[in-house]
Amino acid sequence: MPRPARRHLLLAPAAAAAPAGAQPAATAPWPARPVRMVVAYPAGGSTDITARLMAERLSRAWGQPVVVENRAGAAGTIGADSVAKSPPDGHTLLMAASPEIAIARSTQRNLPYDPVRDFAPVMLVGEVPFLLVVNPSVPARTLAELIALAKSQPGRLNYASFGIGTSSHLVGELFRTTAGVDITHVPYRGSAPAMTDLIAGQVQMAFDTIPAALPHVREGRLRAIAVATPERSPLAPDVPTFGEAGLPGFTGGTWIGLVAPAATPAPVVARIWQDADALMREGLAAALRDRGLEPRGLGPEPFRRFIEAEVGKWSAVAERAGIRPE
C-alpha cells in the first residue's frame, strides 16, 4: 500500500475488541499527533545519532513530527523509566541501548521497571562493537602482551568505563574474568571524560566504540589492541579481532533498538516496525554504517528473543565478576 494511504489506516483489530460505544485511542488514525522519541543519554552519542537519523525519516513518512528528547542519567534508566510509564498509544518511544535494557537488572537494586516485561520491542536497529584501546605509554602492542603485562602487575592497570553498570563496564569485567587478569575499574560520566583521561595517561586502557576511539588511534594518541567482533570491522580492517589475537569467542559492545511501552497495541507496533524496516532498506542502514554501527533490523519477535538472551548473558557476567545490584 502506498505510504500516504497507510498513514490514515484505522487500527481495526483494536476497535473490534472495544466495548460498544467506546472510542479507544487505537481506533484513531495513527499517528494522530507528534511522536516523542526518548534517548536516555546526552546528545551526540551513538544512541542519539541513531535516533535523530531515524526520527527525521519517520517524520517524513508519517506526516507528523518525531521529536527526539534526551533524558539522561543513571546509566539510561531515567529515560527508560519515563517511557515505560508513558501512555501506551504509540506516541512515545524509546531509542534504547543495552545498559538500561540488558544490564540494569543486574546492577541496580531497585530498578523501577522490568526491562523485559515493561516494553514492547519494535526493532533492533544496530550494534556498536567495542575497540580495546590503550595509552601509548603502555608497553604492549598485542593482546597477548597486554594480558601478560596485566598478569605481571596485578591491580596496577586501570580500565576506564562510561560509568558503573554501563556496557563498557560489563565488557571490561567480561575481559577481566575471561583473560584471568587483575585490572581495576575506573568509572566516568560518559565516554568523553573517559577518553580524555585515557589520552592523558590517567588510566591505561578502555573499551569504547569504534567511532569514539578510532580518530584518536589514527592520530597516535591511543593504540588499538583488538576489536570485540566475530570478524574484523570494515571501519578498522587492520585491527585484529579478539579471536585472532588469542581470546576466542570474546565479543562485546552495545546495541541500539526501538521499543514502546508494553501495552502499545500490536497493530501500532507492527506499523512502526514496517515503516522503520522500509527506511532501513531505503538508505538508513547505509547512514548508520557510515557512523560506525552494524545495522541489524530485527523485527519485534526476534528482537524480544535477543533481549531475553542479552539479559541472561550480562546477568551471568555480573555474577561471575561479583557485581551486586546497588
XYZ file of C-alpha atoms in Angstrom:
326
model
C 0.000 0.000 0.000
C 1.475 3.423 -0.778
C 2.779 5.176 2.294
C 0.475 8.267 2.171
C -2.582 5.992 2.210
C -1.157 3.881 5.031
C -0.858 6.949 7.228
C -4.654 7.103 7.563
C -5.135 3.390 8.230
C -7.572 2.610 11.031
C -6.447 0.017 13.562
C -9.499 -2.194 13.128
C -8.427 -5.171 15.326
C -8.182 -2.946 18.392
C -11.513 -1.331 17.568
C -13.231 -4.717 17.305
C -12.154 -5.600 20.833
C -13.532 -2.381 22.372
C -16.874 -2.304 24.228
C -19.888 -0.906 22.379
C -19.960 2.874 22.465
C -16.302 3.150 23.494
C -13.834 5.078 21.367
C -10.348 3.834 22.334
C -7.307 5.768 21.171
C -6.205 2.838 18.997
C -9.172 3.338 16.658
C -7.972 6.798 15.611
C -5.631 7.285 12.666
C -2.086 6.858 13.885
C -0.026 8.899 14.468
C -2.612 11.476 15.475
C -0.060 13.958 16.862
C 3.726 14.381 17.160
C 5.651 11.313 18.322
C 8.191 11.642 21.117
C 11.351 9.513 20.783
C 13.239 9.456 24.085
C 17.004 8.937 24.215
C 18.269 8.100 27.705
C 21.698 9.660 27.074
C 23.139 13.095 26.276
C 23.106 14.428 22.731
C 25.935 13.433 20.419
C 26.409 9.759 21.303
C 25.652 6.764 19.107
C 22.137 6.286 20.523
C 21.286 9.942 19.992
C 22.690 9.963 16.449
C 20.698 6.833 15.595
C 17.501 8.345 16.990
C 17.907 11.568 15.036
C 18.623 9.782 11.774
C 15.516 7.643 12.186
C 13.299 10.435 13.550
C 13.986 12.686 10.586
C 12.969 9.963 8.134
C 9.939 8.809 10.137
C 8.674 12.392 10.321
C 8.519 12.485 6.539
C 6.918 9.037 6.325
C 4.240 9.745 8.929
C 3.453 13.368 8.194
C 3.920 14.155 11.906
C 6.996 15.468 13.737
C 9.066 12.844 15.526
C 10.781 14.794 18.297
C 13.947 13.429 19.933
C 14.056 14.120 23.678
C 17.254 13.495 25.664
C 16.555 12.336 29.237
C 19.959 11.246 30.513
C 21.037 9.825 33.860
C 21.549 6.663 35.914
C 23.029 4.600 33.054
C 19.977 5.199 30.890
C 17.369 4.115 33.404
C 15.780 7.555 33.975
C 14.766 7.915 30.354
C 13.740 4.269 30.094
C 11.505 4.526 33.163
C 9.774 7.598 31.741
C 8.845 5.657 28.609
C 7.790 2.523 30.497
C 5.270 4.686 32.391
C 4.045 6.664 29.349
C 0.612 6.104 27.758
C 0.884 3.022 25.506
C -0.575 4.661 22.424
C 2.449 4.670 20.127
C 3.171 8.373 20.580
C 6.085 7.784 22.993
C 9.008 5.567 22.010
C 12.438 4.821 23.441
C 15.560 4.534 21.331
C 17.095 2.155 23.833
C 20.607 0.861 24.350
C 21.835 -2.241 26.133
C 22.621 -0.707 29.579
C 19.041 0.220 30.516
C 17.510 -2.912 28.961
C 20.016 -5.787 29.145
C 22.301 -4.777 32.003
C 20.375 -2.654 34.523
C 18.592 -5.545 36.218
C 21.996 -6.980 37.219
C 23.456 -3.718 38.524
C 20.599 -1.681 40.049
C 18.807 -2.964 43.124
C 15.503 -1.056 42.925
C 15.033 -0.761 39.187
C 11.657 0.985 38.730
C 10.715 -1.043 35.635
C 11.164 -4.548 34.286
C 13.350 -4.453 31.146
C 11.596 -7.456 29.585
C 8.012 -7.091 30.794
C 7.533 -3.315 30.554
C 8.497 -2.725 26.913
C 7.206 -3.835 23.533
C 10.223 -4.478 21.282
C 9.907 -2.874 17.845
C 13.280 -3.168 16.098
C 16.885 -3.994 16.899
C 18.363 -1.168 14.841
C 22.066 -1.934 15.123
C 25.060 -2.957 17.188
C 28.088 -0.864 18.089
C 31.182 -3.011 18.665
C 33.864 -2.016 21.154
C 37.522 -1.456 20.482
C 40.082 -2.166 23.198
C 42.500 0.762 23.243
C 45.455 1.631 25.449
C 47.514 4.705 26.150
C 50.712 4.635 24.024
C 52.800 4.577 27.218
C 51.565 1.037 27.914
C 54.353 -1.341 26.793
C 52.042 -3.730 24.958
C 51.230 -3.801 21.260
C 49.254 -7.044 21.107
C 46.540 -8.629 23.202
C 48.911 -11.364 24.348
C 51.414 -8.749 25.506
C 48.711 -6.778 27.318
C 47.434 -9.865 29.137
C 50.987 -10.835 30.094
C 51.640 -7.306 31.365
C 48.452 -7.306 33.449
C 49.311 -10.681 34.958
C 52.812 -9.493 35.841
C 51.435 -6.399 37.614
C 48.186 -7.444 39.387
C 45.922 -4.493 40.130
C 48.246 -1.929 38.524
C 46.435 -1.443 35.203
C 43.219 0.605 35.253
C 40.419 0.488 32.707
C 38.018 3.358 32.150
C 34.298 2.921 31.555
C 31.307 5.139 30.773
C 30.081 4.524 34.336
C 29.042 1.804 36.747
C 26.614 -0.613 35.122
C 27.238 0.594 31.585
C 28.107 -1.662 28.678
C 31.779 -0.640 28.732
C 31.944 -1.573 32.428
C 30.435 -5.012 31.853
C 32.598 -5.711 28.785
C 35.630 -4.736 30.863
C 34.552 -7.219 33.528
C 33.983 -9.861 30.869
C 37.564 -9.290 29.705
C 38.899 -9.404 33.271
C 37.272 -12.746 34.030
C 37.823 -14.328 30.598
C 41.502 -13.356 30.360
C 42.093 -14.033 34.067
C 43.684 -10.657 34.767
C 43.525 -8.371 37.797
C 42.658 -4.903 36.421
C 40.932 -2.035 38.221
C 37.706 -0.415 37.070
C 37.586 3.401 36.990
C 34.078 4.679 36.154
C 33.482 8.033 34.434
C 30.383 10.001 33.499
C 30.344 9.008 29.867
C 32.725 8.264 27.021
C 34.164 11.759 26.548
C 35.714 12.206 30.027
C 36.957 8.601 29.966
C 38.700 9.254 26.628
C 40.206 12.483 27.974
C 41.831 10.735 30.939
C 42.921 7.761 28.834
C 44.715 10.043 26.377
C 46.283 11.923 29.322
C 47.548 8.653 30.807
C 45.446 8.837 33.977
C 44.116 5.376 33.094
C 45.775 2.773 30.891
C 43.022 1.131 28.852
C 39.366 1.257 27.873
C 36.665 -0.386 25.811
C 34.921 2.213 23.675
C 33.028 2.362 20.412
C 34.927 2.423 17.154
C 33.627 5.890 16.170
C 34.735 7.347 19.523
C 38.158 5.673 19.728
C 39.367 5.320 16.141
C 40.103 9.016 15.443
C 42.462 9.045 18.452
C 44.127 5.854 17.211
C 44.717 7.375 13.782
C 46.260 10.477 15.338
C 48.583 8.411 17.553
C 47.012 9.400 20.861
C 45.825 5.834 21.512
C 46.858 2.340 20.409
C 44.261 -0.182 19.214
C 44.712 -3.710 20.554
C 41.669 -5.678 19.336
C 38.076 -5.276 18.204
C 35.339 -7.193 20.038
C 33.542 -8.570 16.979
C 33.429 -12.051 15.408
C 35.007 -10.640 12.214
C 37.184 -7.627 11.552
C 35.358 -4.336 11.285
C 35.417 -2.603 7.883
C 35.959 0.638 9.810
C 39.206 -0.706 11.300
C 40.346 -3.508 8.975
C 43.909 -3.520 10.337
C 42.809 -4.247 13.909
C 42.544 -7.969 14.773
C 39.544 -9.486 16.487
C 39.952 -10.889 19.988
C 39.657 -14.355 18.482
C 42.530 -13.699 16.096
C 44.538 -12.166 18.927
C 44.181 -15.216 21.182
C 40.889 -14.887 23.073
C 38.391 -16.985 21.080
C 34.700 -16.171 21.311
C 35.182 -12.826 23.053
C 32.732 -10.241 21.723
C 31.211 -7.157 23.265
C 29.774 -3.755 22.677
C 26.467 -2.064 22.900
C 23.306 -2.307 20.829
C 20.593 0.170 19.961
C 16.939 -0.640 19.430
C 13.498 0.925 19.305
C 10.942 -0.047 21.965
C 7.500 1.178 23.073
C 5.559 0.892 26.353
C 4.446 -2.701 26.895
C 0.713 -2.283 26.256
C 1.107 -0.449 22.962
C -1.410 -2.040 20.533
C 0.125 -4.717 18.328
C -1.073 -3.039 15.106
C 0.755 0.159 16.092
C 3.946 -1.767 16.912
C 3.674 -3.555 13.565
C 3.169 -0.277 11.731
C 6.223 1.341 13.353
C 8.313 -1.739 12.570
C 7.180 -1.887 8.949
C 7.930 1.785 8.322
C 11.293 1.608 10.112
C 12.182 -1.508 8.126
C 11.357 0.290 4.880
C 13.643 3.143 5.921
C 16.479 0.718 6.632
C 16.204 -0.598 3.081
C 15.904 2.921 1.658
C 19.210 4.255 2.974
C 19.049 4.375 6.760
C 21.200 1.232 7.090
C 23.937 2.819 4.946
C 23.791 6.027 7.006
C 24.172 4.044 10.236
C 27.062 2.027 8.836
C 28.854 5.241 7.888
C 28.666 6.258 11.561
C 30.125 3.059 12.958
C 27.001 0.968 13.605
C 26.421 -2.505 12.272
C 22.777 -2.409 11.039
C 20.584 -5.322 12.154
C 16.896 -4.515 11.587
C 15.412 -7.394 13.626
C 11.618 -7.192 13.996
C 9.528 -7.374 17.183
C 9.648 -11.098 17.995
C 13.310 -11.747 17.055
C 14.206 -8.585 18.972
C 12.300 -9.868 22.020
C 14.282 -13.121 21.958
C 17.501 -11.134 21.530
C 16.696 -9.010 24.603
C 15.944 -12.074 26.720
C 19.263 -13.654 25.687
C 21.154 -10.428 26.417
C 19.627 -10.120 29.895
C 20.757 -13.665 30.643
C 24.240 -13.108 29.215
C 25.023 -9.969 31.213
C 23.445 -11.371 34.368
C 25.928 -14.264 34.156
C 28.830 -11.833 33.540
C 27.830 -9.732 36.552
C 27.563 -12.822 38.752
C 30.994 -14.116 37.688
C 32.519 -10.679 38.263
C 30.955 -10.377 41.711
C 28.885 -7.333 40.758
C 25.910 -6.903 43.047
C 22.918 -4.628 42.408
C 23.322 -1.283 44.202
